[in-house]
Coordinates of C-alpha atoms in Angstrom, one line a residue:
V1 CA -11.2 -38.8 45.4
C2 CA -12.5 -41.9 47.2
S3 CA -13.8 -45.0 45.3
S4 CA -17.5 -45.3 45.5
D5 CA -17.3 -49.2 45.6
L6 CA -16.1 -48.3 49.5
L7 CA -19.2 -46.6 50.1
D8 CA -21.5 -49.3 48.1
R9 CA -19.9 -52.2 50.1
R10 CA -20.6 -50.5 53.6
L11 CA -24.0 -48.7 52.5
T12 CA -27.4 -49.9 52.0
S13 CA -28.7 -46.2 51.0
L14 CA -27.3 -42.9 50.6
A15 CA -28.7 -39.3 50.5
L16 CA -26.8 -36.7 49.3
A17 CA -27.6 -32.9 50.5
G18 CA -25.4 -29.8 49.0
T19 CA -26.9 -27.1 51.5
V20 CA -27.4 -26.8 55.1
E21 CA -31.3 -26.8 54.6
A22 CA -31.3 -29.7 51.9
A23 CA -29.5 -31.6 54.8
R24 CA -31.8 -30.7 57.6
T25 CA -34.8 -32.0 55.3
E26 CA -32.9 -35.4 55.0
L27 CA -32.2 -35.2 58.4
A28 CA -35.8 -34.7 59.1
R29 CA -36.9 -37.7 57.7
G30 CA -35.3 -39.9 59.9
A31 CA -33.7 -42.4 58.3
I32 CA -30.1 -41.2 58.6
D33 CA -27.6 -43.7 60.4
L34 CA -24.2 -42.1 59.4
L35 CA -23.7 -38.2 58.3
L36 CA -20.7 -37.8 56.0
L37 CA -20.4 -33.8 56.7
D38 CA -18.4 -31.5 55.0
L39 CA -17.7 -28.4 56.6
N40 CA -18.5 -26.1 53.6
L41 CA -21.6 -26.6 52.4
N42 CA -22.3 -23.9 49.6
G43 CA -20.5 -21.4 51.8
A44 CA -22.4 -22.4 55.3
D45 CA -20.9 -24.0 57.9
G46 CA -21.8 -27.7 58.4
F47 CA -21.2 -27.5 61.8
A48 CA -24.8 -25.8 61.8
L49 CA -26.1 -29.6 61.5
L50 CA -24.7 -30.4 64.4
D51 CA -26.8 -28.3 66.6
A52 CA -30.2 -30.1 65.2
N53 CA -32.5 -32.1 67.4
V54 CA -31.8 -35.3 65.0
R55 CA -28.1 -36.4 65.2
P56 CA -27.0 -39.5 63.7
L57 CA -23.7 -40.8 64.1
T58 CA -21.1 -38.3 62.0
I59 CA -17.7 -38.2 60.2
V60 CA -16.6 -34.8 59.2
V61 CA -14.8 -34.6 56.0
S62 CA -13.1 -31.2 55.5
A63 CA -9.7 -29.7 53.9
N64 CA -9.5 -27.3 56.6
S65 CA -7.6 -29.6 59.5
G66 CA -7.5 -26.7 61.6
R67 CA -11.2 -27.6 62.7
A68 CA -10.5 -31.2 63.8
I69 CA -10.5 -30.3 67.2
D70 CA -14.0 -28.4 66.9
A71 CA -15.1 -31.2 65.2
F72 CA -14.5 -33.5 67.9
D73 CA -15.9 -30.6 70.5
H74 CA -19.2 -31.8 68.3
A75 CA -18.7 -35.3 69.4
V76 CA -18.2 -36.8 66.1
V77 CA -17.1 -40.2 65.1
D78 CA -14.0 -39.1 63.2
F79 CA -12.3 -36.2 61.0
V80 CA -11.1 -37.2 57.9
A81 CA -8.9 -34.9 55.9
K82 CA -9.0 -34.0 52.1
P83 CA -8.2 -35.6 50.2
V84 CA -9.8 -38.1 51.2
S85 CA -8.1 -41.9 50.8
S86 CA -9.7 -45.2 50.5
E87 CA -7.8 -46.5 53.6
R88 CA -8.9 -43.8 55.8
L89 CA -12.4 -43.4 55.0
A90 CA -12.6 -47.0 55.9
R91 CA -10.8 -46.8 59.2
A92 CA -13.5 -44.1 59.6
L93 CA -16.7 -46.0 58.8
D94 CA -15.2 -49.0 60.7
R95 CA -15.2 -46.6 64.0
A96 CA -18.7 -45.5 63.1
L97 CA -19.7 -49.1 62.6
E98 CA -18.3 -49.8 66.2
R99 CA -19.9 -47.1 67.9
Q100 CA -23.3 -48.0 66.4
A101 CA -22.9 -51.5 67.4
R102 CA -22.0 -50.2 70.7
R103 CA -25.0 -48.4 71.4
R104 CA -27.3 -50.6 69.7
A105 CA -25.7 -53.6 72.3
G106 CA -25.9 -51.2 75.2
A107 CA -29.7 -50.6 74.4
K108 CA -30.6 -54.7 74.2
L109 CA -28.5 -55.3 77.0
G110 CA -30.7 -52.6 79.0
W111 CA -33.7 -54.3 77.7
Y112 CA -32.3 -58.0 78.6
L113 CA -31.5 -57.2 82.2
H114 CA -34.9 -55.4 82.9
A115 CA -36.8 -58.1 81.2
A116 CA -34.7 -60.6 83.4
V117 CA -35.7 -58.8 86.9
Y118 CA -39.1 -58.4 85.9
V119 CA -39.4 -62.2 85.3
A120 CA -37.4 -63.0 88.6
V121 CA -39.4 -60.3 90.6
N122 CA -42.9 -61.8 89.3
L123 CA -42.0 -65.1 89.7
L124 CA -40.7 -64.8 93.4
L125 CA -43.9 -62.6 94.1
A126 CA -46.2 -65.7 92.6
A127 CA -44.1 -68.3 94.8
I128 CA -44.5 -65.9 98.0
S129 CA -48.2 -65.5 97.1
L130 CA -48.8 -69.6 96.8
S131 CA -47.3 -70.1 99.7
A132 CA -48.6 -67.4 102.1
G133 CA -52.1 -68.3 100.3
R134 CA -52.7 -64.5 99.5
H135 CA -52.7 -62.8 96.3
W136 CA -49.2 -61.4 95.5
A137 CA -50.2 -58.0 95.0
L138 CA -50.2 -57.1 98.8
F139 CA -46.4 -57.4 98.5
P140 CA -45.5 -54.3 96.1
A141 CA -43.0 -52.9 98.6
L142 CA -41.1 -56.2 98.5
G143 CA -41.5 -56.6 94.9
W144 CA -40.3 -53.0 94.3
G145 CA -37.2 -53.9 96.7
L146 CA -36.1 -57.1 95.4
G147 CA -36.4 -55.9 92.0
L148 CA -34.1 -53.4 92.8
A149 CA -31.7 -55.4 94.3
I150 CA -32.0 -58.2 91.9
H151 CA -31.3 -55.4 88.9
G152 CA -28.4 -53.9 91.1
V153 CA -26.8 -57.8 91.2
V154 CA -27.4 -58.5 87.7
V155 CA -25.9 -55.4 86.6
Y156 CA -22.8 -55.7 88.5
L157 CA -22.0 -59.3 87.5
V158 CA -22.5 -58.3 84.0
T159 CA -20.3 -55.1 84.1
G160 CA -17.9 -57.3 86.2
G161 CA -16.8 -59.6 83.2
A162 CA -19.4 -62.0 82.8
G163 CA -18.9 -61.3 78.9
L164 CA -22.5 -60.5 77.9
Y165 CA -22.2 -57.1 76.8
D166 CA -19.2 -58.2 74.8
R167 CA -21.1 -61.0 72.5
L168 CA -23.5 -58.4 72.3
I169 CA -21.2 -56.0 70.6
Q170 CA -19.7 -58.1 68.4
R171 CA -23.0 -59.8 67.3
E172 CA -24.0 -56.4 66.4
R173 CA -20.6 -55.7 64.6
D174 CA -21.7 -58.7 62.6
Q175 CA -25.2 -58.0 61.8
L176 CA -24.0 -54.1 60.7
A177 CA -21.3 -55.4 58.6
A178 CA -23.7 -57.7 56.8
R179 CA -25.9 -54.9 55.7

C-alpha cells in the first residue's frame, strides 16, 4: 500500500473511478492531467480507456507485470507493479511531471518562435514600405518567404544548443512541482 501523503504532495485534485464507464465520464470532463490506471477495473480491461479521444498522461498500475509491454505499446509514461512502493510511484510521478514539462515547454517555444517571426517580418515589411514609399501590403510574397527563412534560422539556432528549450523545460518543471 502506498502512502496517500505522496499523492497529496504531488496532486492538486484527485478523481476516482472504479469502472471503465466511470473513468470515461471523468476523462470526458477534460480536467485530468494524469491517469493512474489499473488494468483490472471490476473485470474490464483498463486498456479500453487508452483508446479514447481524451488521452492524459498515463501510469499503469497492475499486479500483472506481463502486461508491461502492452502498456508501453499504448505509449504510457510508466508501468508500476503491485504491490506499489512509495519510491517506485514517486519515480513514475517524476517521469510524468518531466513529460508534462517537456510538452508545455515545447508548446510555449513554438508560440515564442512564431510570435518572434511574425514581429520580425512585420517590422521588416514596415521598414521596406517606409523606405520605398509604398504600403507594405504590396510585398506579401517577400513577407512569406522572409518569414519562412527567419523561422528556419531561428529553429536551427534554438535547436542547435541555444538553451532556450532547456530553460523552458526547467521553468515548467518548477511550476509543475510547485502545484
